[in-house]
Coordinates of C-alpha atoms in Angstrom, one line a residue:
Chain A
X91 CA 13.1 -1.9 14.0
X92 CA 12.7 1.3 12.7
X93 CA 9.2 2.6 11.0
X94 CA 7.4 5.1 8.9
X95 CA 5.8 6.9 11.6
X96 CA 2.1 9.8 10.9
X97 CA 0.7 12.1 12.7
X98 CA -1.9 12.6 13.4
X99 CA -3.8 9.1 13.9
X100 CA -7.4 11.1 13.0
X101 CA -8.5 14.4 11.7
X102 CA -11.5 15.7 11.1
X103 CA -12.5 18.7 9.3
X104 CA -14.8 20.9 7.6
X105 CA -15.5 20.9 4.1
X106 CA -13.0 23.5 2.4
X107 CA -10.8 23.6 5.1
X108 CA -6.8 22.9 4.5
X109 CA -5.3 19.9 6.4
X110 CA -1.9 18.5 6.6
X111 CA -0.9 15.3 7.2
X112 CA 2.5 14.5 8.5
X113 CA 5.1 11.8 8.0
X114 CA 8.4 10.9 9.3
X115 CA 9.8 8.2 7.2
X116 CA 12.2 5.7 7.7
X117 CA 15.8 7.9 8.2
X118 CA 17.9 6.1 5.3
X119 CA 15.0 5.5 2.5
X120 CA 15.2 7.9 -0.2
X121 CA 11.6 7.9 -2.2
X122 CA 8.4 9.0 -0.2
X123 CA 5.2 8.3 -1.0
X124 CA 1.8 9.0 -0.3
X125 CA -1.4 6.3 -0.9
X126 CA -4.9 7.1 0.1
X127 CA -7.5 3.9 1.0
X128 CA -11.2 4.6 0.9
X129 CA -13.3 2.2 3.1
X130 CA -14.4 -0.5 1.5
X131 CA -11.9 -0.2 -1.8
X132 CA -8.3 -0.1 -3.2
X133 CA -5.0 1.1 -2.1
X134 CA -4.5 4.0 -4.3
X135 CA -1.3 5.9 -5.2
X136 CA -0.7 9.7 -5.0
X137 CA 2.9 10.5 -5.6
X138 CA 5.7 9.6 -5.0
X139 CA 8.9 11.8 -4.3
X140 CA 12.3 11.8 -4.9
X141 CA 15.5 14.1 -4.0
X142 CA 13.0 17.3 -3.4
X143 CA 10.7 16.7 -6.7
X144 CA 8.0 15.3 -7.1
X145 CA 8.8 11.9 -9.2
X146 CA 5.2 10.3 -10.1
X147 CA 1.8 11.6 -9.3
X148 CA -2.1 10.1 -10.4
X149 CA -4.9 11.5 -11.4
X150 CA -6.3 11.8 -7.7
X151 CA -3.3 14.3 -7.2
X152 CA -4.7 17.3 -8.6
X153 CA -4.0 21.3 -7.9
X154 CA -5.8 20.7 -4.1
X155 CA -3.1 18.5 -3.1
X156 CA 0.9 19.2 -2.7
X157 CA 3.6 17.8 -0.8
X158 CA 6.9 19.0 0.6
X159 CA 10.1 17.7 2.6
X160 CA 10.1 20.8 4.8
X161 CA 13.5 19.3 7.0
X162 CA 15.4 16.3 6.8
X163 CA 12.7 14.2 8.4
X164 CA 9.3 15.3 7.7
X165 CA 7.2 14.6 4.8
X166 CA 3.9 16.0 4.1
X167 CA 0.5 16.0 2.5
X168 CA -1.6 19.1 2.2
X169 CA -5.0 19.1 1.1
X170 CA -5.8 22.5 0.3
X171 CA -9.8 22.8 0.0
X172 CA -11.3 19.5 1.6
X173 CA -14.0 17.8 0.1
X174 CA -16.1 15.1 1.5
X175 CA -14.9 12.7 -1.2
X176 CA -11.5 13.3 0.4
X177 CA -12.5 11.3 3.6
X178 CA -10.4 8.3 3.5
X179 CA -7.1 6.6 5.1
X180 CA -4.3 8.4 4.0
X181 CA -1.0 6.2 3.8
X182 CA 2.9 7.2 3.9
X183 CA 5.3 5.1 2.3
X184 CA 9.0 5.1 2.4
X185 CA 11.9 2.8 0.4
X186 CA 15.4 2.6 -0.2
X187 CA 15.5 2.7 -3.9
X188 CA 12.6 3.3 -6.0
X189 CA 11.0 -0.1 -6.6
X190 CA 13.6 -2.5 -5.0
X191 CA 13.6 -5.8 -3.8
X192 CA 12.8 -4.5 0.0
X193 CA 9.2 -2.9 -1.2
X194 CA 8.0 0.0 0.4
X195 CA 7.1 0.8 4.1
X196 CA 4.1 1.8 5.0
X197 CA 3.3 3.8 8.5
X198 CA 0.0 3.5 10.6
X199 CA -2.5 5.9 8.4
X200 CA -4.3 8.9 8.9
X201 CA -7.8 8.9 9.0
X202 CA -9.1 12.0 7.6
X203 CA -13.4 12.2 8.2
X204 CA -14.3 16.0 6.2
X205 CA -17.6 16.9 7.1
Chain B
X264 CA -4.1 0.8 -18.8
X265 CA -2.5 -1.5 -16.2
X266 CA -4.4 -3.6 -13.9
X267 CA -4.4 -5.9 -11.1
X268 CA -7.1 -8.3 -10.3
X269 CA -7.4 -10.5 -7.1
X270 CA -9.4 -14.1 -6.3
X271 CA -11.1 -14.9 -4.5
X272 CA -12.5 -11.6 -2.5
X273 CA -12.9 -13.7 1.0
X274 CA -11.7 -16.7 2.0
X275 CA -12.5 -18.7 5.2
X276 CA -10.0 -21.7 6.0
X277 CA -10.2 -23.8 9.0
X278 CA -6.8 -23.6 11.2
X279 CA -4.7 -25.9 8.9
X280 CA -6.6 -26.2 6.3
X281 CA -4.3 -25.0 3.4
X282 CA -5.0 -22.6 0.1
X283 CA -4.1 -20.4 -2.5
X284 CA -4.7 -16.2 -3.4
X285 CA -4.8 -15.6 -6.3
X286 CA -3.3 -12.5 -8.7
X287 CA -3.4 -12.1 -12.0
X288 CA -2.0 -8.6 -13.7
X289 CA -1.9 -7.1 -17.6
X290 CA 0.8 -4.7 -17.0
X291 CA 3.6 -4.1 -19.9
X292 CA 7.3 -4.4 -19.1
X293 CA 6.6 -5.4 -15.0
X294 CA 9.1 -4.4 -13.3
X295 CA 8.4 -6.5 -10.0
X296 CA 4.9 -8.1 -7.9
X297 CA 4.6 -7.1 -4.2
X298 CA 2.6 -9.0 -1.7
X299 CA 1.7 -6.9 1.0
X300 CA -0.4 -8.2 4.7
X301 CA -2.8 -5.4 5.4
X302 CA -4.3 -5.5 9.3
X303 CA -8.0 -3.9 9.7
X304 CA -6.5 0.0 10.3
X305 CA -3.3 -0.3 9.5
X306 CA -0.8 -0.2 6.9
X307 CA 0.2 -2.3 4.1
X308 CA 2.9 -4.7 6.0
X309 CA 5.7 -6.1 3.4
X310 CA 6.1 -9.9 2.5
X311 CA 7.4 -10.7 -0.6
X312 CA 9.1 -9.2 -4.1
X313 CA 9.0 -11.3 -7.1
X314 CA 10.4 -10.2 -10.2
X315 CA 10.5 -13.3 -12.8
X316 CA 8.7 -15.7 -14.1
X317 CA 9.6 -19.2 -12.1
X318 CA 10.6 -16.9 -9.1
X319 CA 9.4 -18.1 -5.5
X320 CA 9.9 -16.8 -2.2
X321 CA 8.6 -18.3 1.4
X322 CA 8.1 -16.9 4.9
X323 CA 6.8 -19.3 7.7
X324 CA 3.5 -20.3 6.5
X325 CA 3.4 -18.0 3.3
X326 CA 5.1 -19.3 -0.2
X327 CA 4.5 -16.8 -3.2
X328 CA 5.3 -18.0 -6.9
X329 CA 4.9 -15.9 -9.8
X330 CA 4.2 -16.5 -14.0
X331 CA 4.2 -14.5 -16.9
X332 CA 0.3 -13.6 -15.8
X333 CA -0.3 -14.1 -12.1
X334 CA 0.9 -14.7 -9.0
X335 CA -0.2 -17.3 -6.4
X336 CA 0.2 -16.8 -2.2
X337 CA 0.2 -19.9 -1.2
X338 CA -1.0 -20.6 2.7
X339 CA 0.1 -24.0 4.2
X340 CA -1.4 -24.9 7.5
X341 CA -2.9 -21.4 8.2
X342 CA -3.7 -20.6 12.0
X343 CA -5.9 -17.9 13.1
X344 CA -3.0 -14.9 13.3
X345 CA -2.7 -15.4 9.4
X346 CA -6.2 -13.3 9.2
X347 CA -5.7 -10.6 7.4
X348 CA -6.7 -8.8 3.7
X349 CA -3.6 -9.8 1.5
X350 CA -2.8 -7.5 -1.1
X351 CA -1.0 -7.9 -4.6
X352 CA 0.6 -4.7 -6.0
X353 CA 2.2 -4.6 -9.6
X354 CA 5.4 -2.1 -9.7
X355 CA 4.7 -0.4 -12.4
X356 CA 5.3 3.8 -13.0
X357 CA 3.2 3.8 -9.8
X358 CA 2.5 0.8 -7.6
X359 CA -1.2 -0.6 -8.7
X360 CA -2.8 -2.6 -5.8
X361 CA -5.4 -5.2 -6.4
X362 CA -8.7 -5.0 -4.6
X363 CA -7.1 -7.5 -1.9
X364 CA -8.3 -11.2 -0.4
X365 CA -10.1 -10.7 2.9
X366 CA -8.7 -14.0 4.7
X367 CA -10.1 -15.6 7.6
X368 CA -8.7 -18.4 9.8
X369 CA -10.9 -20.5 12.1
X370 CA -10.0 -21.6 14.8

């Protein structure tokens, strides 16, 4: 059964240091998404992204954060100045159409620890 | 602003002993309720999509039924591999999650 797939499983870093996170969603879904889960609390959009633009984004997604398609496969999350209020699961989330009947797929995480 | 409240926070069933999650949402023009099984450190897993009023949908033990205001996940005869934190997210502009119902299934 084919899945949303992230890499890698944990990072830690240093405050103000840029991280990427890296996702390789599901080959025929067409909107990409990012979520982020502190411990303890809610699922949280980011964005979400659609034929090479950005489509939806929060609050949370401010200047430090951007996200690209860089191939046909990956998609990714960069963080550009880490904060320790960044420190949470980050989730990747693919779907055939936008919000359709199938829902969205979610890979494994990326637990990001800044410290 | 739209928003998405689940009850109760934890539940503890004995194996078999059956219940009901509750969801309740203010969110104008919904355009579809998700249910979503979330394992400790791991990602949201997909159950169900409702998208009217009346609607049901049911996977093994799981039924989920939706009104104008909420949305119930009904568990019949729960056994222990049902444990999990059951989320509710509204599709709105964004998908807005509810805090989640910590279940746990004894044995």
């Amino acid at each position: 059964e084919p899945e949303v797939t992230q890499t890698p499983s944990h990072q830690v870093t240093q405050m103000g240091q840029e991280v990427i996170l890296r996702c390789v969603p599901i080959s025929n879904h067409l909107y990409f998404y990012w979520y982020r889960q502190i411990l303890g609390q809610k699922v949280e959009f980011l964005v979400s992204f659609y034929n090479n633009e950005i489509s939806e984004k929060s609050e949370i997604f401010d200047d430090q954060f951007s996200v690209e398609r860089p191939d046909g496969s990956n998609f990714t999350l960069k963080i550009r100045s880490t904060k320790l209020e960044d420190s949470a699961m980050y989730f990747c989330a693919s779907s055939v159409g936008g919000q359709g009947p199938s829902g969205q797929y979610f890979g494994p995480g990326t637990r990001l620890t800044v410290t | 602003e739209d928003q998405v409240t689940q009850s109760p926070e934890a539940l503890r069933l004995q194996e078999g002993e059956s219940s009901s999650l509750n969801c309740s949402y203010t969110v104008s023009g919904l355009r579809g309720l998700f249910w979503y099984r979330q394992d400790p450190g791991k990602g949201p897993e997909f159950l169900f999509t409702l998208y009217s009023a009346g609607e049901e949908k049911e996977k093994e033990r799981l039924k989920a039924t939706l009104t104008k205001k909420e949305s119930f996940l009904h568990i019949t005869a729960p056994k222990p591999e049902d444990s999990a934190t059951y989320l509710c997210a509204d599709a709105g502009n964004m998908l807005t999650f509810g805090g989640g119902t910590r279940l746990m299934v004894k044995p």
